[in-house]
Short mmCIF file of C-alpha atoms in Angstrom, two decimals:
data_model
loop_
_atom_site.label_atom_id
_atom_site.label_comp_id
_atom_site.label_asym_id
_atom_site.label_seq_id
_atom_site.Cartn_x
_atom_site.Cartn_y
_atom_site.Cartn_z
CA MET O 8 0.00 0.00 0.00
CA ASN O 9 1.37 3.41 -1.08
CA CYS O 10 1.31 5.82 1.91
CA ALA O 11 3.47 8.54 0.35
CA ILE O 12 2.23 12.14 0.84
CA THR O 13 2.06 14.15 -2.34
CA GLU O 14 2.78 17.86 -2.68
CA ASP O 15 -0.90 18.65 -3.20
CA ASP O 16 -1.73 17.11 0.18
CA LEU O 17 0.58 19.61 1.87
CA ILE O 18 -1.51 22.60 0.71
CA SER O 19 -3.04 24.47 3.64
CA PRO O 20 -6.82 24.09 4.03
CA TYR O 21 -7.05 27.85 4.59
CA LEU O 22 -5.51 28.36 1.18
CA ILE O 23 -8.14 26.10 -0.32
CA ILE O 24 -10.90 28.13 1.38
CA PHE O 25 -9.34 31.38 0.15
CA LYS O 26 -9.20 30.10 -3.43
CA SER O 27 -12.82 29.01 -3.16
CA LEU O 28 -13.89 32.46 -1.93
CA LEU O 29 -12.17 34.04 -4.90
CA LEU O 30 -14.47 32.08 -7.16
CA ILE O 31 -17.56 33.85 -5.71
CA PRO O 32 -18.60 36.84 -7.86
CA ILE O 33 -18.00 40.29 -6.33
CA SER O 34 -21.68 41.17 -6.83
CA HIS O 35 -22.62 38.51 -4.28
CA TYR O 36 -20.30 40.10 -1.72
CA LEU O 37 -21.82 43.52 -2.33
CA THR O 38 -25.33 42.12 -1.94
CA PHE O 39 -24.41 40.41 1.33
CA PHE O 40 -22.76 43.59 2.64
CA PHE O 41 -25.81 45.66 1.68
CA LEU O 42 -28.20 43.24 3.40
CA THR O 43 -26.02 43.24 6.52
CA ILE O 44 -26.16 47.04 6.67
CA LEU O 45 -29.93 46.97 6.29
CA VAL O 46 -30.34 44.45 9.10
CA PHE O 47 -28.07 46.51 11.35
CA LEU O 48 -29.98 49.72 10.63
CA TYR O 49 -33.29 47.93 11.12
CA PHE O 50 -32.40 46.95 14.66
CA PHE O 51 -30.22 49.96 15.51
CA LEU O 52 -32.80 52.52 14.38
CA GLU O 53 -35.72 50.39 15.63
CA ILE O 54 -37.53 50.62 12.32
CA HIS O 55 -41.10 49.36 12.37
CA PHE O 56 -43.73 48.62 9.78
CA PRO O 57 -45.84 51.79 9.34
CA LYS O 58 -49.38 51.33 10.55
CA ALA O 59 -52.11 53.29 12.33
CA ASP O 60 -51.93 52.36 16.01
CA PRO O 61 -54.73 53.34 18.41
CA ILE O 62 -54.13 55.92 21.11
CA SER O 63 -53.99 54.37 24.58
CA LEU O 64 -55.75 56.45 27.23
CA THR O 65 -55.17 56.18 30.97
CA PHE O 66 -57.54 58.08 33.26
CA ASN O 67 -59.77 57.73 36.28
CA PRO O 68 -62.98 56.01 35.11
CA ASN O 69 -64.94 57.79 37.86
CA SER O 70 -63.92 61.24 36.61
CA GLU O 71 -66.66 63.16 34.86
CA PHE O 72 -64.07 65.47 33.31
CA CYS O 73 -62.00 62.63 31.84
CA GLN O 74 -65.08 60.93 30.40
CA PHE O 75 -66.12 64.21 28.80
CA ILE O 76 -62.70 64.92 27.29
CA VAL O 77 -62.29 61.40 25.93
CA SER O 78 -65.75 61.49 24.33
CA LYS O 79 -65.26 64.92 22.71
CA CYS O 80 -61.64 64.77 21.52
CA ARG O 81 -61.74 62.89 18.24
CA LEU O 82 -57.95 62.60 17.95
CA LEU O 83 -57.57 61.04 21.40
CA HIS O 84 -59.84 58.10 20.65
CA GLY O 85 -58.54 57.81 17.09
CA ARG O 86 -55.29 56.47 15.67
CA TYR O 87 -51.87 57.90 14.92
CA PHE O 88 -50.34 56.97 11.56
CA PRO O 89 -46.70 58.13 11.29
CA THR O 90 -45.05 59.24 8.06
CA PHE O 91 -44.14 55.95 6.38
CA TRP O 92 -40.57 56.96 5.50
CA LEU O 93 -40.02 58.03 9.12
CA SER O 94 -41.05 54.69 10.64
CA SER O 95 -38.51 54.89 13.45
CA PRO O 96 -38.32 56.90 16.66
CA HIS O 97 -34.77 57.89 15.82
CA LEU O 98 -35.61 58.95 12.27
CA GLN O 99 -38.52 61.01 13.58
CA THR O 100 -36.42 62.70 16.26
CA ALA O 101 -33.46 63.31 13.95
CA PHE O 102 -35.69 64.70 11.22
CA LEU O 103 -37.21 67.15 13.70
CA SER O 104 -33.78 68.37 14.80
CA LEU O 105 -32.09 68.51 11.40
CA PHE O 106 -34.73 69.02 8.73
CA GLY O 107 -37.91 70.01 10.54
CA LYS O 108 -39.68 72.80 8.67
CA SER O 109 -41.67 75.39 10.59
CA PRO O 110 -44.32 77.93 9.52
CA PRO O 111 -42.83 81.31 8.53
CA PHE O 112 -43.83 84.08 10.94
CA SER O 113 -42.29 86.54 13.36
CA TYR O 114 -42.83 86.98 17.08
CA LYS O 115 -43.24 90.20 19.02
CA ARG O 116 -40.81 90.19 21.91
CA ILE O 117 -41.36 91.62 25.38
CA LEU O 118 -38.68 91.38 28.06
CA TYR O 119 -39.85 90.47 31.54
CA GLN O 120 -37.61 91.52 34.41
CA ALA O 121 -37.56 89.12 37.36
CA THR O 122 -37.18 90.30 40.93
CA ASP O 123 -33.62 88.92 41.13
CA GLY O 124 -32.54 90.94 38.12
CA GLY O 125 -32.88 88.13 35.59
CA THR O 126 -34.35 88.72 32.14
CA ILE O 127 -36.91 86.44 30.49
CA ALA O 128 -37.87 86.86 26.83
CA LEU O 129 -41.60 86.51 26.14
CA ASP O 130 -42.28 86.01 22.43
CA TRP O 131 -45.87 86.72 21.43
CA LEU O 132 -47.81 85.53 18.39
CA MET O 133 -51.23 87.15 18.27
CA HIS O 134 -54.23 85.68 16.50
CA SER O 135 -54.68 88.93 14.57
CA ASP O 136 -51.13 88.69 13.23
CA VAL O 137 -51.79 85.28 11.68
CA VAL O 138 -55.29 85.84 10.34
CA GLU O 139 -55.39 89.53 9.45
CA GLY O 140 -51.72 90.38 9.19
CA ILE O 141 -52.11 93.23 11.66
CA SER O 142 -49.22 94.27 13.84
CA GLN O 143 -50.50 94.56 17.39
CA VAL O 144 -48.48 95.76 20.37
CA VAL O 145 -49.01 93.89 23.61
CA ASN O 146 -49.21 96.35 26.47
CA GLY O 147 -51.23 97.15 29.53
CA SER O 148 -53.36 99.81 27.86
CA THR O 149 -55.35 97.44 25.66
CA SER O 150 -54.96 94.06 27.36
CA GLY O 151 -57.30 94.49 30.28
CA THR O 152 -60.51 93.83 28.33
CA ASP O 153 -59.08 91.29 25.90
CA ARG O 154 -60.81 87.91 26.39
CA THR O 155 -58.93 86.03 23.69
CA PRO O 156 -57.62 82.78 25.23
CA ILE O 157 -53.88 82.71 25.81
CA ALA O 158 -51.59 79.68 25.53
CA ILE O 159 -48.24 79.84 27.32
CA VAL O 160 -45.64 77.55 25.71
CA VAL O 161 -42.61 76.29 27.67
CA PRO O 162 -39.80 74.91 25.44
CA GLY O 163 -37.53 71.96 26.15
CA LEU O 164 -33.86 71.75 27.10
CA THR O 165 -31.71 74.36 25.27
CA SER O 166 -34.68 75.14 22.98
CA ASP O 167 -36.33 78.51 22.48
CA SER O 168 -39.14 80.07 20.49
CA SER O 169 -37.31 79.46 17.20
CA ALA O 170 -37.42 75.67 17.51
CA ALA O 171 -39.45 73.97 14.79
CA TYR O 172 -41.84 72.15 17.15
CA ILE O 173 -42.45 75.34 19.15
CA LYS O 174 -43.34 77.28 16.00
CA HIS O 175 -45.65 74.46 14.91
CA ILE O 176 -47.78 74.59 18.06
CA ALA O 177 -47.66 78.40 18.25
CA PHE O 178 -48.81 78.86 14.65
CA ARG O 179 -51.58 76.26 14.91
CA LEU O 180 -53.05 77.78 18.07
CA ALA O 181 -52.75 81.35 16.77
CA LYS O 182 -54.44 80.36 13.53
CA GLU O 183 -57.36 78.87 15.48
CA GLY O 184 -58.03 82.04 17.45
CA TRP O 185 -55.51 81.95 20.31
CA ASN O 186 -52.88 84.40 21.48
CA VAL O 187 -49.65 82.51 22.09
CA VAL O 188 -46.66 83.50 24.21
CA VAL O 189 -43.45 81.47 24.38
CA GLN O 190 -41.59 81.75 27.68
CA ASN O 191 -37.93 81.37 26.74
CA HIS O 192 -35.68 80.02 29.46
CA ARG O 193 -33.13 82.35 30.98
CA GLY O 194 -30.15 82.85 28.73
CA LEU O 195 -31.95 81.53 25.63
CA GLY O 196 -33.69 83.26 22.75
CA GLY O 197 -30.75 85.59 22.20
CA ILE O 198 -30.97 87.12 25.69
CA SER O 199 -27.95 87.34 27.96
CA LEU O 200 -27.96 86.25 31.58
CA THR O 201 -28.40 89.33 33.76
CA SER O 202 -28.22 87.55 37.12
CA ASP O 203 -26.57 84.54 38.73
CA CYS O 204 -29.78 82.51 38.43
CA VAL O 205 -29.79 79.84 35.70
CA TYR O 206 -32.80 77.74 34.74
CA THR O 207 -32.91 74.06 35.69
CA ALA O 208 -35.21 71.10 35.07
CA GLY O 209 -37.03 71.75 38.35
CA TRP O 210 -36.98 75.56 38.50
CA THR O 211 -40.65 76.62 38.54
CA GLU O 212 -40.36 80.15 39.91
CA ASP O 213 -39.87 81.75 36.48
CA LEU O 214 -42.96 80.03 35.09
CA ARG O 215 -44.97 81.00 38.17
CA LYS O 216 -43.99 84.67 37.87
CA VAL O 217 -44.64 84.76 34.12
CA ILE O 218 -48.10 83.20 34.52
CA ASP O 219 -49.00 85.67 37.28
CA HIS O 220 -47.68 88.55 35.18
CA ILE O 221 -49.72 87.56 32.11
CA HIS O 222 -52.79 86.99 34.27
CA SER O 223 -52.45 90.50 35.68
CA GLN O 224 -52.10 91.92 32.17
CA PHE O 225 -55.02 89.90 30.78
CA PRO O 226 -57.35 89.27 33.76
CA GLU O 227 -60.32 88.40 31.52
CA ALA O 228 -58.46 86.00 29.22
CA PRO O 229 -58.52 82.24 29.93
CA LEU O 230 -54.96 80.99 30.45
CA PHE O 231 -53.64 77.64 29.23
CA ALA O 232 -50.11 76.22 29.17
CA VAL O 233 -48.17 73.76 27.01
CA GLY O 234 -44.94 72.20 28.26
CA THR O 235 -42.59 70.22 26.01
CA SER O 236 -39.85 67.83 27.22
CA ILE O 237 -38.05 69.55 30.13
CA GLY O 238 -40.62 72.33 29.85
CA ALA O 239 -43.32 69.72 30.47
CA ASN O 240 -41.50 68.58 33.60
CA VAL O 241 -41.35 72.19 34.84
CA LEU O 242 -45.03 72.74 34.04
CA VAL O 243 -46.29 69.60 35.82
CA LYS O 244 -44.09 70.32 38.83
CA TYR O 245 -45.50 73.86 38.98
CA LEU O 246 -49.07 72.56 38.78
CA GLY O 247 -48.39 70.09 41.58
CA GLU O 248 -46.77 72.71 43.77
CA ASP O 249 -49.55 75.29 43.39
CA GLY O 250 -52.54 72.92 43.20
CA PRO O 251 -55.76 74.92 42.75
CA ASN O 252 -53.96 78.23 43.38
CA THR O 253 -52.97 78.71 39.75
CA PRO O 254 -54.79 80.97 37.27
CA LEU O 255 -54.42 78.34 34.54
CA ILE O 256 -57.60 76.80 33.15
CA GLY O 257 -55.91 73.78 31.60
CA ALA O 258 -52.51 72.46 30.56
CA THR O 259 -50.77 69.91 28.38
CA ALA O 260 -47.47 68.08 29.00
CA VAL O 261 -45.87 66.65 25.86
CA CYS O 262 -43.05 64.08 26.07
CA SER O 263 -42.24 64.84 29.70
CA PRO O 264 -39.25 63.02 31.24
CA TRP O 265 -41.30 62.61 34.48
CA ASP O 266 -38.46 61.01 36.48
CA LEU O 267 -35.05 62.52 35.71
CA LEU O 268 -33.13 59.80 37.54
CA ILE O 269 -34.73 57.02 35.50
CA CYS O 270 -34.21 58.95 32.27
CA ASP O 271 -30.56 59.55 33.16
CA ARG O 272 -29.98 55.82 33.55
CA PHE O 273 -31.95 55.05 30.40
CA ILE O 274 -30.03 57.48 28.20
CA ASN O 275 -26.76 55.75 29.11
CA ARG O 276 -28.03 52.24 28.50
CA LYS O 277 -27.56 51.70 24.74
CA LEU O 278 -25.24 53.07 22.10
CA VAL O 279 -27.98 54.96 20.27
CA GLN O 280 -29.14 56.56 23.52
CA LYS O 281 -25.57 57.60 24.29
CA LEU O 282 -25.55 59.51 21.01
CA TYR O 283 -28.53 61.55 22.23
CA ASP O 284 -26.77 62.06 25.53
CA ARG O 285 -23.70 63.38 23.74
CA MET O 286 -25.71 65.74 21.53
CA LEU O 287 -27.59 67.16 24.53
CA THR O 288 -24.30 67.66 26.33
CA ILE O 289 -22.89 69.61 23.38
CA GLY O 290 -25.99 71.82 23.44
CA LEU O 291 -25.58 72.47 27.17
CA GLN O 292 -21.90 73.26 26.74
CA GLY O 293 -22.82 75.72 23.99
CA TYR O 294 -25.30 77.37 26.35
CA ALA O 295 -22.59 77.64 29.00
CA GLN O 296 -20.15 79.09 26.50
CA LEU O 297 -22.63 81.83 25.58
CA HIS O 298 -22.70 82.95 29.22
CA HIS O 299 -19.11 82.16 30.12
CA SER O 300 -18.60 85.25 32.27
CA ILE O 301 -21.34 84.25 34.73
CA ILE O 302 -21.36 80.45 34.60
CA SER O 303 -17.58 80.19 35.00
CA ARG O 304 -17.94 82.15 38.23
CA ILE O 305 -20.79 80.11 39.79
CA ALA O 306 -19.91 76.64 38.47
CA ASP O 307 -16.91 74.40 37.77
CA TRP O 308 -15.83 75.62 34.35
CA GLU O 309 -13.07 73.05 33.86
CA GLY O 310 -15.54 70.28 34.67
CA ILE O 311 -18.05 71.74 32.19
CA LYS O 312 -15.49 71.71 29.38
CA LYS O 313 -14.56 68.06 29.92
CA SER O 314 -18.13 66.83 30.38
CA ARG O 315 -19.09 63.98 28.06
CA SER O 316 -22.64 63.40 29.29
CA VAL O 317 -25.60 65.34 30.62
CA ARG O 318 -25.00 63.84 34.03
CA GLU O 319 -21.43 65.14 34.11
CA PHE O 320 -22.60 68.59 33.03
CA ASP O 321 -25.26 68.61 35.73
CA ASN O 322 -22.66 67.53 38.27
CA TYR O 323 -20.26 70.35 37.41
CA ALA O 324 -22.81 73.06 36.61
CA THR O 325 -26.52 72.57 37.33
CA ARG O 326 -26.08 70.91 40.72
CA LEU O 327 -23.79 73.67 41.95
CA VAL O 328 -25.97 76.49 40.63
CA ALA O 329 -29.11 74.94 42.14
CA LYS O 330 -27.25 74.16 45.40
CA PHE O 331 -27.93 70.41 45.56
CA GLU O 332 -25.68 68.03 47.45
CA THR O 333 -25.46 65.40 44.70
CA THR O 334 -26.61 64.98 41.13
CA ASP O 335 -29.05 62.23 42.15
CA THR O 336 -30.55 64.58 44.74
CA TYR O 337 -31.05 67.19 42.03
CA TYR O 338 -32.74 64.64 39.76
CA ARG O 339 -35.02 63.32 42.50
CA ARG O 340 -36.18 66.68 43.78
CA SER O 341 -36.65 68.12 40.29
CA SER O 342 -38.73 65.24 38.91
CA SER O 343 -42.39 66.05 38.30
CA SER O 344 -43.65 62.49 38.88
CA GLN O 345 -43.91 63.08 42.62
CA TYR O 346 -46.17 66.11 42.05
CA VAL O 347 -48.68 64.47 39.69
CA GLY O 348 -51.09 63.60 42.49
CA ASN O 349 -51.48 67.27 43.49
CA VAL O 350 -52.45 68.60 40.06
CA ALA O 351 -55.82 70.34 40.43
CA VAL O 352 -56.43 71.66 36.89
CA PRO O 353 -57.33 69.69 33.74
CA LEU O 354 -54.10 68.23 32.36
CA LEU O 355 -53.51 66.24 29.18
CA CYS O 356 -50.27 64.26 29.08
CA ILE O 357 -48.94 62.96 25.75
CA SER O 358 -46.05 60.49 25.59
CA ALA O 359 -44.65 58.11 22.97
CA LEU O 360 -43.74 54.64 24.17
CA ASP O 361 -40.76 54.58 21.78
CA ASP O 362 -39.42 57.96 22.92
CA PRO O 363 -35.62 57.59 22.64
CA VAL O 364 -34.93 60.30 25.24
CA CYS O 365 -37.77 60.19 27.81
CA THR O 366 -38.33 56.51 28.47
CA ARG O 367 -41.72 54.93 29.08
CA GLU O 368 -40.30 53.46 32.30
CA ALA O 369 -40.62 56.87 33.97
CA ILE O 370 -44.31 57.45 33.15
CA PRO O 371 -46.35 57.62 36.42
CA TRP O 372 -49.23 55.44 35.24
CA ASP O 373 -50.94 54.94 38.59
CA GLU O 374 -50.67 58.56 39.67
CA CYS O 375 -52.25 59.71 36.41
CA ARG O 376 -54.99 57.10 36.72
CA ALA O 377 -55.83 58.11 40.29
CA ASN O 378 -56.01 61.86 39.65
CA LYS O 379 -59.42 62.88 38.29
CA ASN O 380 -57.91 65.88 36.52
CA ILE O 381 -55.49 64.00 34.27
CA VAL O 382 -55.83 62.19 30.95
CA LEU O 383 -52.69 60.33 29.85
CA ALA O 384 -52.50 59.61 26.12
CA THR O 385 -49.72 57.26 25.02
CA THR O 386 -48.88 56.26 21.47
CA THR O 387 -46.85 53.29 20.30
CA HIS O 388 -44.69 55.46 18.06
CA GLY O 389 -43.86 59.14 17.69
CA GLY O 390 -40.27 59.67 18.83
CA HIS O 391 -39.36 62.66 20.97
CA LEU O 392 -41.57 65.68 20.21
CA ALA O 393 -41.86 64.60 16.58
CA TYR O 394 -45.12 62.76 15.79
CA TYR O 395 -44.82 63.56 12.09
CA GLU O 396 -47.73 62.49 9.91
CA GLY O 397 -48.66 62.77 6.26
CA LEU O 398 -46.67 62.01 3.13
CA THR O 399 -44.57 65.18 3.29
CA ALA O 400 -44.09 65.22 7.10
CA THR O 401 -45.32 68.79 7.44
CA SER O 402 -47.87 68.12 10.17
CA MET O 403 -47.29 67.07 13.79
CA TRP O 404 -49.98 64.96 15.45
CA TRP O 405 -49.39 66.18 18.99
CA ALA O 406 -49.85 69.82 17.93
CA ARG O 407 -53.26 68.97 16.49
CA ALA O 408 -54.17 66.98 19.61
CA VAL O 409 -53.23 69.86 21.92
CA GLN O 410 -55.22 72.36 19.87
CA GLU O 411 -58.30 70.10 19.85
CA TYR O 412 -58.02 69.45 23.60
CA PHE O 413 -57.80 73.16 24.39
CA GLU O 414 -60.78 73.94 22.17
CA VAL O 415 -62.92 71.24 23.81
CA LEU O 416 -61.88 72.30 27.30
CA LEU O 417 -62.46 75.99 26.61
CA SER O 418 -66.01 75.39 25.39
CA SER O 419 -66.93 73.17 28.35
CA SER O 420 -68.08 73.89 31.87
CA PHE O 421 -64.74 72.60 33.17
CA ALA O 422 -63.13 75.85 32.03
CA ASP O 423 -64.72 77.58 35.01
CA ARG O 424 -61.93 78.48 37.40
CA ARG O 425 -64.17 77.76 40.37
CA GLN O 426 -64.76 74.14 39.33
CA LYS O 427 -61.27 72.81 40.00
CA ILE O 428 -61.09 69.33 41.47
CA ILE O 429 -58.71 69.13 44.43
CA PRO O 430 -57.13 65.67 44.60
CA GLU O 431 -56.38 63.93 47.87
CA PRO O 432 -52.88 62.68 48.69
CA LEU O 433 -52.06 59.56 46.71
CA GLY O 434 -50.43 56.42 48.04
CA SER O 435 -48.35 54.16 45.83
CA SER O 436 -50.10 51.43 43.84
CA ILE O 437 -49.65 48.54 41.47
CA ASP O 438 -50.50 49.09 37.81
CA GLN O 439 -54.05 47.95 37.04
CA GLY O 440 -54.36 46.25 40.38
CA PRO O 441 -55.22 46.92 44.01
CA PHE O 442 -53.38 49.86 45.52
CA ALA O 443 -50.59 49.23 48.01
CA ASP O 444 -49.51 51.50 50.82
CA ALA O 445 -45.92 51.43 52.07
CA GLY O 446 -45.34 52.41 55.68
CA GLU O 447 -42.30 54.03 57.21
CA ASP O 448 -40.99 50.69 58.37
CA GLY O 449 -40.99 49.34 54.82
CA MET O 450 -43.97 47.01 55.32
CA VAL O 451 -46.50 46.99 52.48
CA ALA O 452 -50.22 46.71 53.02
CA ALA O 453 -53.00 46.66 50.47
CA ALA O 454 -55.32 49.65 50.36
CA SER O 455 -58.35 50.73 48.39
CA GLU O 456 -58.41 53.28 45.58
CA VAL O 457 -57.89 56.87 46.60
CA ASP O 458 -61.00 59.01 46.59
CA THR O 459 -60.99 62.61 45.42
CA THR O 460 -63.23 65.53 46.30
CA ARG O 461 -64.45 68.54 44.41
CA ALA O 462 -63.34 72.01 45.34
CA ASP O 463 -66.86 73.35 44.87
CA VAL O 464 -68.16 71.14 47.72
CA GLU O 465 -67.73 73.39 50.73
CA PRO O 466 -67.08 71.80 54.13
CA GLU O 467 -69.32 72.53 57.03
CA ASP O 468 -68.71 75.95 58.56
CA SER O 469 -66.31 75.75 61.49
CA ASP O 470 -68.33 78.36 63.41
CA GLN O 471 -71.42 76.20 63.14
CA ILE O 472 -69.47 73.22 64.36
CA ASP O 473 -68.26 75.16 67.36
CA GLU O 474 -71.82 76.24 68.15
CA LYS O 475 -73.06 72.66 67.97
CA THR O 476 -70.34 71.29 70.19
CA SER O 477 -70.63 74.14 72.68
CA ASN O 478 -74.17 73.00 73.55
CA TYR O 479 -72.72 69.91 75.17
CA PRO O 480 -70.60 70.74 78.21
CA HIS O 481 -67.38 68.79 78.77
CA LYS O 482 -66.22 67.91 82.23
CA ASP O 483 -62.61 67.65 81.03
CA ASN O 484 -60.57 67.49 77.85
CA THR O 485 -59.71 63.80 78.13
CA PRO O 486 -62.06 62.63 75.31
CA GLN O 487 -60.63 65.29 73.00
CA VAL O 488 -57.10 64.14 73.79
CA TYR O 489 -58.07 60.54 73.08
CA ASN O 490 -59.69 61.56 69.79
CA SER O 491 -56.58 63.44 68.70
CA LEU O 492 -54.40 60.44 69.53
CA LEU O 493 -56.69 57.84 68.02
CA GLY O 494 -57.50 59.88 64.91
CA PRO O 495 -54.70 58.43 62.73
CA LEU O 496 -55.52 54.92 63.99
CA LYS O 497 -59.20 55.32 63.14
CA LYS O 498 -58.28 56.58 59.68
CA ARG O 499 -56.14 53.50 59.09
CA VAL O 500 -58.92 51.21 60.31
CA ASP O 501 -61.32 52.91 57.93
CA GLN O 502 -58.94 52.27 55.07
CA LEU O 503 -58.63 48.60 56.04
CA SER O 504 -62.42 48.29 56.24
CA ARG O 505 -62.69 49.41 52.61
CA TYR O 506 -60.61 46.54 51.24
CA SER O 507 -62.01 45.13 48.03
CA ARG O 508 -62.54 41.41 47.51
CA LYS O 509 -59.70 41.39 45.02
CA SER O 510 -57.31 42.73 47.63
CA ILE O 511 -58.38 40.09 50.16
CA TRP O 512 -58.04 37.26 47.66
CA LEU O 513 -54.67 38.66 46.57
CA LEU O 514 -53.42 38.65 50.15
CA ALA O 515 -54.76 35.12 50.64
CA TYR O 516 -53.02 33.94 47.48
CA ILE O 517 -49.72 35.50 48.57
CA ALA O 518 -50.03 33.88 52.01
CA ILE O 519 -50.68 30.43 50.51
CA VAL O 520 -47.83 30.66 47.98
CA THR O 521 -45.28 31.87 50.52
CA THR O 522 -46.15 29.30 53.22
CA TRP O 523 -46.75 26.27 51.00
CA PRO O 524 -43.06 25.12 50.92
CA LEU O 525 -43.26 24.69 54.71
CA VAL O 526 -46.88 23.71 55.26
CA GLY O 527 -47.33 21.65 52.09
CA PRO O 528 -45.08 18.66 52.93
CA ALA O 529 -46.49 18.38 56.45
CA LEU O 530 -50.06 18.49 55.13
CA LEU O 531 -49.37 15.85 52.48
CA PHE O 532 -47.68 13.58 55.07
CA SER O 533 -50.70 13.87 57.35
CA ILE O 534 -53.13 13.04 54.51
CA LYS O 535 -51.07 10.00 53.43
CA ARG O 536 -50.91 8.73 57.00
CA ARG O 537 -54.68 8.99 57.45
CA PHE O 538 -55.28 7.30 54.10
CA ARG O 539 -52.91 4.43 55.07
CA LYS O 540 -54.82 3.85 58.33
CA LEU O 541 -58.12 3.70 56.44
CA VAL O 542 -56.68 1.11 54.03
CA GLU O 543 -55.31 -1.05 56.86
CA LYS O 544 -58.72 -1.12 58.54
#
């Protein structure tokens, strides 16, 4: 048998594979490379098949206001169909930032001087300017009797009145009969900082002062507000802080971050989110550079220059300016989610579940559902502040939804300032399930749904109560002391007495599941033993 090894047998197998690959036409390689790029972009950009998805609404089913709004707003119980060639949250958001077209018009600017010396630019777009082309000056001499409804628009982070999405909502409202004023953040809109105060994600004092100022200038005009992105967070936080003590008739929060700490962690999770983080950081650094003389004095300028994320910028600048101990403390205390339960005016919240900046994980579903003043509208797609629709992507769905909501609210009885619904404090809860109440010791107990009361239901007069109780003499104050001590206990007992059957069965189920590994074997052993005795007999 011939076992000699020929020269051909010594050829490397890798060389054979290489020669085989050379036989494949170059067009096949190009096709494979092209398909690989398409698959990568499909998953990286989260492209989806364009279709009309229904709008998901979350609200308190016992709220008369929410039922009315949902029944009257056609867009809210309709569907949103995105522009088919922008079937991606990232394409929508990028198109808005890079190529978004806005209606051509000019604002009328008025500078508002804050008490601390800061300057805020208020850009007005009057209804008469859009419809009739008349130049009208906004001043105190003619504004007192003007009853044209006013919409106050609060832009997002590093945005001003010139942003495309701001001009979209301003033009649409002005065209439909509204006077619109955009409240530019301090240092934006071409205005220099004139004080050491810089706006933050939780700074509501500027918005409060501007609303009070406009209300004093137009006392007869119904006031509404629209907040976008960070502006929505500021608006909701303001509404929660002031409760029914705001002159606003209604408000809308579009693409709010809700919880800044959750959004900070989300934006650093994936590569595509880190790109947004980097772009936002560049915008913040540009803002700081515009006001170098002031910000370098009140913040860490070297840290600002080397910042590579929004969190780093907030650590070196925003946290120091706002006087917070840590960046997490700043995020927690500036988040609007903890103020949702105190909102006492009609509020429409619009969020996209595929928002690449403000994640759906931060949406306070239960708080919105429990508050009788809030309607939460969520869409499957839409990106961040984009919501483009139509073949040419010249229309934004959320702008049409806000305009329709304001029109319906303005023509309803809920626009009466005296009819505000004051919500009660809200305990934490489980989504679409029985509410749970966490105590100070960390123990969790089930609780019933939180009830709310109307502000127009007046409590019994305290003088009358005193007169009634004074007819019954007291020998001592011991019963009153007991009542004051037992009051919180009675309240807790009342809550426990209102448990629903679902809560009781849920607690029973949890008890059985958690104790079965210990009780189960003993119970089975006992049953087998009894059965064995019966068989032996």
